[in-house]
Short mmCIF file of C-alpha atoms in Angstrom, two decimals:
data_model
loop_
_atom_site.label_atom_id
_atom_site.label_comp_id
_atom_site.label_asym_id
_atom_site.label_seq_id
_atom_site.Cartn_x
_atom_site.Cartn_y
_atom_site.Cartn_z
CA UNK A 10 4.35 50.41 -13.25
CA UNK A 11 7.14 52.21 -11.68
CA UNK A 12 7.40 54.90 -8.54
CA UNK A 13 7.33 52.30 -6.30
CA UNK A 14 8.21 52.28 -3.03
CA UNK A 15 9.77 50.80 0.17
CA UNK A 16 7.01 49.14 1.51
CA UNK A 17 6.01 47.99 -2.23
CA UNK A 18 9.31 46.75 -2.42
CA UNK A 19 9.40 44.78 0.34
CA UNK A 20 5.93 43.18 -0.62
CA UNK A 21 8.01 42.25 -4.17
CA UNK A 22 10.27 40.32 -2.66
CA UNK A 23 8.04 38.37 -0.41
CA UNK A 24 6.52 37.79 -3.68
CA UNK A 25 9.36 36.58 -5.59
CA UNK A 26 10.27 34.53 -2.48
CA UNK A 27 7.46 32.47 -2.47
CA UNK A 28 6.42 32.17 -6.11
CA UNK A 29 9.28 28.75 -6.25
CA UNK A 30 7.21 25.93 -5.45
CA UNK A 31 6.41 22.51 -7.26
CA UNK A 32 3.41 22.38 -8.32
CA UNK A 33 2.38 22.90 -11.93
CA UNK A 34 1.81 26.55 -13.82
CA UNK A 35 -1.58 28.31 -12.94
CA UNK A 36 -1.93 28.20 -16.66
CA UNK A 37 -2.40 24.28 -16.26
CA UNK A 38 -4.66 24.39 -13.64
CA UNK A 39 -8.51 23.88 -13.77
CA UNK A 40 -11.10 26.51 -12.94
CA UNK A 41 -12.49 25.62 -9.22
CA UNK A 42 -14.88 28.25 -9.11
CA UNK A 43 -15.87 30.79 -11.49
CA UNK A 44 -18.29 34.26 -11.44
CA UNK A 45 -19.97 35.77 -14.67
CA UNK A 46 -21.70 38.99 -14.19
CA UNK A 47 -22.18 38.80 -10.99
CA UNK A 48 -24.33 41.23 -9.08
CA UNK A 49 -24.68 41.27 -5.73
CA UNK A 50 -27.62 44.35 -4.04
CA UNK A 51 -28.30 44.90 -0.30
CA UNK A 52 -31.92 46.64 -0.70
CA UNK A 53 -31.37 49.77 -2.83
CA UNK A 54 -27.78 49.43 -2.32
CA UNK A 55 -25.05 47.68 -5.15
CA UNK A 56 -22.31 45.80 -3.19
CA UNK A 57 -21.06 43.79 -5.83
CA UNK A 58 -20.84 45.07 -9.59
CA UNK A 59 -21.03 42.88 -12.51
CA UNK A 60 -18.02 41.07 -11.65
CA UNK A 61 -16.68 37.74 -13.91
CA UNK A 62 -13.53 36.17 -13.04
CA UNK A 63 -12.31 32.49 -12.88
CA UNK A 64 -10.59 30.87 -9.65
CA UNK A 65 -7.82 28.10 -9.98
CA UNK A 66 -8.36 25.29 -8.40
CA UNK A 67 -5.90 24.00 -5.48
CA UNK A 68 -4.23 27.49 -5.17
CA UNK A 69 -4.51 30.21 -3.10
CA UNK A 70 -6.56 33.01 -4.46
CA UNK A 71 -6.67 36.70 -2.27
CA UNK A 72 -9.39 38.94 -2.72
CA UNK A 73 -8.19 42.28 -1.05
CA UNK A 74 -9.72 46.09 -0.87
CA UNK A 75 -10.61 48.80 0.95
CA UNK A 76 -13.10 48.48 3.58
CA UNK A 77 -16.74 48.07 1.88
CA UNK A 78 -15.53 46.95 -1.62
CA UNK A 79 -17.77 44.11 -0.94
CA UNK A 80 -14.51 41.03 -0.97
CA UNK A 81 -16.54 39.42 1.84
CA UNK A 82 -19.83 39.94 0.12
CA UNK A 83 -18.15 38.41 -3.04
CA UNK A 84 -16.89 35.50 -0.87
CA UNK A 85 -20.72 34.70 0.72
CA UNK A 86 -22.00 34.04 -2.58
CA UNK A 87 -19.45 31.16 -3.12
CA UNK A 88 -21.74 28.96 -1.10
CA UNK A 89 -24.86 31.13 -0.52
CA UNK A 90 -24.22 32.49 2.90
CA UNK A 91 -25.83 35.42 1.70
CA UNK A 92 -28.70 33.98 1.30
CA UNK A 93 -28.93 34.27 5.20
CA UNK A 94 -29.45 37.92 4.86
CA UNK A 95 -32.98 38.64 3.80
CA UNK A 96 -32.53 42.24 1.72
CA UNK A 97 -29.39 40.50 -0.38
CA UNK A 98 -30.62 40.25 -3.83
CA UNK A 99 -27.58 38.37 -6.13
CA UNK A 100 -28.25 38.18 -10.05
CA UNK A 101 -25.78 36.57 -12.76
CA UNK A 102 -23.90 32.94 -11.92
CA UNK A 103 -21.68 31.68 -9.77
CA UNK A 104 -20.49 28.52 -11.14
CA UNK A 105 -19.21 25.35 -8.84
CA UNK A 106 -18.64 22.02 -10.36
CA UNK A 107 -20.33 22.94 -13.95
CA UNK A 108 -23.27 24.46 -12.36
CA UNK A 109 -24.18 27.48 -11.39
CA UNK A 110 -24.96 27.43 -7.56
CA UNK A 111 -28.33 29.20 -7.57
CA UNK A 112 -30.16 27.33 -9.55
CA UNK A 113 -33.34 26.30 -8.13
CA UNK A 114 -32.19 22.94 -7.51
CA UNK A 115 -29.20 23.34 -5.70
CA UNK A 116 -29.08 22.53 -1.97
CA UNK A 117 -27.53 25.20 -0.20
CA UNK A 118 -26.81 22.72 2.95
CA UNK A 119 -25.08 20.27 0.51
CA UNK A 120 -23.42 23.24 -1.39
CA UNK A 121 -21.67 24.53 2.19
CA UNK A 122 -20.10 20.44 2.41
CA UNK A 123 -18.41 20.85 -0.69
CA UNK A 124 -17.40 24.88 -0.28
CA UNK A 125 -16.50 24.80 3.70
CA UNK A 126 -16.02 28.76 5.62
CA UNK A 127 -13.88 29.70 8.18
CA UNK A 128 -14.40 33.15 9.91
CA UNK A 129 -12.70 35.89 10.95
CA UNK A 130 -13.05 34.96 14.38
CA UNK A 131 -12.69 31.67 15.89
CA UNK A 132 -16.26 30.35 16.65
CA UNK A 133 -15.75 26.87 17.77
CA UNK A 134 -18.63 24.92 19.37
CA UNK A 135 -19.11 24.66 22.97
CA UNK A 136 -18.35 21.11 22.39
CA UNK A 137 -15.33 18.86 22.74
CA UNK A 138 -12.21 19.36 20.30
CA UNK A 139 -13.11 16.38 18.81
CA UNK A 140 -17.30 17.02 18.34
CA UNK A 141 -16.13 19.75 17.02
CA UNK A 142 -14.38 18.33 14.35
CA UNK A 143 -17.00 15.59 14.12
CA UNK A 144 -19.68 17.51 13.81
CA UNK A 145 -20.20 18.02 9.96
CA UNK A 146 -19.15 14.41 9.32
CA UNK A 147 -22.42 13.37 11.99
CA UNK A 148 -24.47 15.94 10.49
CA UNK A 149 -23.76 13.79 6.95
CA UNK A 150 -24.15 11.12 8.17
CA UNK A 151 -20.96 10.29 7.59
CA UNK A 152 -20.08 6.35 7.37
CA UNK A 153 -16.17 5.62 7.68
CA UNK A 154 -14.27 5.90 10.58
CA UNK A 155 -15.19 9.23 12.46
CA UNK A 156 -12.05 9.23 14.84
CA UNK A 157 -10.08 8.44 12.29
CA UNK A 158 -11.48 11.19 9.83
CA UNK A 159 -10.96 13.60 12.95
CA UNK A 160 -6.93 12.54 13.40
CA UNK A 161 -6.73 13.42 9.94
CA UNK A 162 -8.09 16.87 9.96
CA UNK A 163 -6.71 17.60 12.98
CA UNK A 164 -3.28 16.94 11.39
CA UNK A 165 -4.23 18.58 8.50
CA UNK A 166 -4.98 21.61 10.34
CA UNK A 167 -1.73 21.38 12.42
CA UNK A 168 -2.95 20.99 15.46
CA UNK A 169 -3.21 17.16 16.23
CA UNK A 170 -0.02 17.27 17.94
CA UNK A 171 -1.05 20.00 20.48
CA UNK A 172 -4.37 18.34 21.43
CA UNK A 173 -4.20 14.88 20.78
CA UNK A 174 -4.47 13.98 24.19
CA UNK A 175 -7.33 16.28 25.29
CA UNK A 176 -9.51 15.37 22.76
CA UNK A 177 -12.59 15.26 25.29
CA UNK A 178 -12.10 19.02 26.32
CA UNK A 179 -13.47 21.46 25.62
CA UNK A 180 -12.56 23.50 22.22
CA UNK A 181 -13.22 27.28 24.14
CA UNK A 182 -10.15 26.44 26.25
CA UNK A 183 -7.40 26.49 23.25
CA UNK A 184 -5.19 29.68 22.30
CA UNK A 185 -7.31 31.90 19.74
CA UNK A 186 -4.89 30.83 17.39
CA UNK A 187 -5.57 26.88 18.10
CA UNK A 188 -9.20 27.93 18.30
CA UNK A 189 -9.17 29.19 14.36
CA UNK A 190 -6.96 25.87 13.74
CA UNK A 191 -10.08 23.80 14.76
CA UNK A 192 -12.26 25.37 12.99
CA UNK A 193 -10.26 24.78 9.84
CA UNK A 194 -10.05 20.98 10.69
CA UNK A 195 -14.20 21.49 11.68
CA UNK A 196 -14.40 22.99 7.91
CA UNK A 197 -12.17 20.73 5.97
CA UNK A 198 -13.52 17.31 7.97
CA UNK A 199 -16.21 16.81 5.43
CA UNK A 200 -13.56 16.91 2.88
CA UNK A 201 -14.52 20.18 0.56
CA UNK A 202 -13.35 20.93 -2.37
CA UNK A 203 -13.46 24.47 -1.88
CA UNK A 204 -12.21 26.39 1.67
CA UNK A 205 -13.55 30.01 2.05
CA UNK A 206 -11.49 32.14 4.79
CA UNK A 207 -12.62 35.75 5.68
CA UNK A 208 -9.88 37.47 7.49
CA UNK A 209 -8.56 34.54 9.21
CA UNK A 210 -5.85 36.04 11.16
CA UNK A 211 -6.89 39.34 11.43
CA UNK A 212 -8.03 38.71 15.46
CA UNK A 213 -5.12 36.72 15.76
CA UNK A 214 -1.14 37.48 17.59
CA UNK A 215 1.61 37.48 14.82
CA UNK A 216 3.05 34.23 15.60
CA UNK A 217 -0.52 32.89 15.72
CA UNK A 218 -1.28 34.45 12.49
CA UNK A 219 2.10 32.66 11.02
CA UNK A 220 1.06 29.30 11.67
CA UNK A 221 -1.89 30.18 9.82
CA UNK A 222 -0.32 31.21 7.36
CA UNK A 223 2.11 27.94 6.58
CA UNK A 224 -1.10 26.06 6.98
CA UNK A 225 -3.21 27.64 4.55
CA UNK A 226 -0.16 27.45 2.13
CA UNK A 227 -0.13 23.22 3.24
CA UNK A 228 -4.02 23.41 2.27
CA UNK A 229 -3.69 24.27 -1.12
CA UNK A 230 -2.07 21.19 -1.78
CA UNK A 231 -5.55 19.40 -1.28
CA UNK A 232 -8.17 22.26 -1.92
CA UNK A 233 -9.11 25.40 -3.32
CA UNK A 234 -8.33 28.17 -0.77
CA UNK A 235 -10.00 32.08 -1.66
CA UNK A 236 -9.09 34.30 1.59
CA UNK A 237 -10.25 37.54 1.71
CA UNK A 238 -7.36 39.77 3.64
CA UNK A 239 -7.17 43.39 4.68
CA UNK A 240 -3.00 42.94 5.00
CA UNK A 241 -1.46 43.47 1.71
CA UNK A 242 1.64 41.67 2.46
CA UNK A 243 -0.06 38.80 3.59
CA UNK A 244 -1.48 38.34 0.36
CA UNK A 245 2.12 39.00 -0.70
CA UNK A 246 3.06 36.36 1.09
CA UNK A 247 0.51 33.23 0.72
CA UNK A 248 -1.77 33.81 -2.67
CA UNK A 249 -0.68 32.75 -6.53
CA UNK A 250 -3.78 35.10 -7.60
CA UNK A 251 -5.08 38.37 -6.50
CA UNK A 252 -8.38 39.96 -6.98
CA UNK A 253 -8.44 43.77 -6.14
CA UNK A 254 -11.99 45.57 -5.31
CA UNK A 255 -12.81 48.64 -5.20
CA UNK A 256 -15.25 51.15 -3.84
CA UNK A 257 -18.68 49.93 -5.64
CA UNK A 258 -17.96 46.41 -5.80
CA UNK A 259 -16.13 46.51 -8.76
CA UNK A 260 -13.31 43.87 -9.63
CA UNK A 261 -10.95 46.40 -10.42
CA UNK A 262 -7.43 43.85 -11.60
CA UNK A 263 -6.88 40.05 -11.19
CA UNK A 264 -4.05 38.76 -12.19
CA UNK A 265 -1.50 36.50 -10.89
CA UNK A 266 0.08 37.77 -7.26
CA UNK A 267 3.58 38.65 -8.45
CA UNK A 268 1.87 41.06 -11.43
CA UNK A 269 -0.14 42.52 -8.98
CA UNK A 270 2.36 43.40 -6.73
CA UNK A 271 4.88 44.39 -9.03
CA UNK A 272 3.77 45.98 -12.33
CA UNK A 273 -0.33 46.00 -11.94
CA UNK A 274 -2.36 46.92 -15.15
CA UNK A 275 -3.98 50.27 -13.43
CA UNK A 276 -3.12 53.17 -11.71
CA UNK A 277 -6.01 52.73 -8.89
CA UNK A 278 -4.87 49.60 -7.89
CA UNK A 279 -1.13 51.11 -7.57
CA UNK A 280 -2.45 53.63 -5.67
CA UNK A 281 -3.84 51.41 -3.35
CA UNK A 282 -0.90 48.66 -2.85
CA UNK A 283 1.58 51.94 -2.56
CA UNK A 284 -0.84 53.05 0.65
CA UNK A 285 -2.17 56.01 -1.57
CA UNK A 286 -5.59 55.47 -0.32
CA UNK A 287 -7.73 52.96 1.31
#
């Protein structure tokens, strides 16, 4: 579409900028997690509407909105953290693996090992950085080598370097930003398939937020990473796909990242990148 403007601009480029990487077409890519008619009701109230979309596996996929669209609602049903919340009602599937996830016989406990969550603020444990890291591969019962496992995922997360050699204090005494940092090595520890991040950097500084940012972007590279983000350009910036929601829980456009940014399908979603509303 055209009109665009500075700001929309600017999001192109950052776009364009980061859309040269090595790894193969989306087109080539399997489907890591996929929604058909999805419905998602708190009481009375719809917060997801019949939404039906497919999500590439080892990319970055950003699911942005206005406030209330129901992205983090959308997010929870990945791995059934709404089912935490006694009034949410979800109908149609949610498919992980080949199977749809709430079926009567899936394990919601062994669902959230292979689909891991990180928050929108840092909540680690009141343990050390290293139980912290630990403690999904205990809760397993987890049978290799468990410092080993935590060296990895610390380095994963980028943050081995930092605390390697305070690894019996406590994880409440890092930055915020080394705080969210362990609990992505806490979530990917267990090895997931699957990492859901709501607003990940949205309590954190800028340069806090960056590292974040080049991590998440290292992640994809091992697993499936859907972020839900209320900063446009950051899903500029780090996502190959973009799902847009709108008031009602509706899936409004998803498309690849650059089409969204640059020429998306409908007007409303325009209207929205361009600052129009929302």
């Amino acid at each position: 579409m055209s009109n665009t403007t500075s700001d929309d601009s600017l999001i192109t480029t950052e776009v364009q900028a980061d859309s040269n990487d090595d790894r193969a077409p989306l087109g080539e890519t399997g489907t890591a997690v996929a929604a058909r008619n999805l419905d998602v009701y708190y009481g009375d109230e719809q917060a997801i509407d019949d939404v039906t979309m497919e999500i590439p596996e080892k990319r970055v996929t950003a699911l942005i909105g206005p406030s209330g669209c129901g992205k983090s609602t959308f997010l929870r049903c990945i791995n059934r953290m709404n089912d935490m919340i006694e009034i949410c009602r979800v109908e149609g599937d949610v498919e992980f693996g080949g199977k749809n996830v709430y079926e009567d016989d899936v394990d919601p406990v062994a669902l959230r090992r292979k689909i891991g969550m990180v928050f929108q603020k840092p909540n680690p444990f009141p343990k050390s950085i290293r139980d912290n890291v630990a403690y999904g591969l205990k809760i397993q019962g987890y049978e290799g080598d468990v410092d080993e496992r935590v060296e990895e995922s610390l380095k994963a997360a980028a943050l081995w370097d930092e605390v390697k050699d305070q690894l019996d204090s406590s994880g409440l005494e890092l930055s915020g930003g080394q705080q969210q940092r362990l609990c992505i090595a806490r979530a990917i520890a267990p090895d997931p398939e699957v990492v859901l991040m709501d607003e990940p950097t949205s309590a954190l500084d800028p340069v806090a937020a960056s590292k974040i940012e080049d991590l998440i972007d290292d992640l994809a590279e091992e697993y499936t990473v859907i972020i839900v983000t209320h900063n446009m350009q950051q899903a500029a910036r780090i996502s190959d796909r973009t799902a847009v929601f709108l008031t009602g829980g509706e899936l409004v456009e998803y498309d690849d990242t650059a089409k969204i940014f640059e020429d998306p399908e409908e007007q409303r979603v325009e209207d929205y990148i361009t600052g129009k509303f929302g």
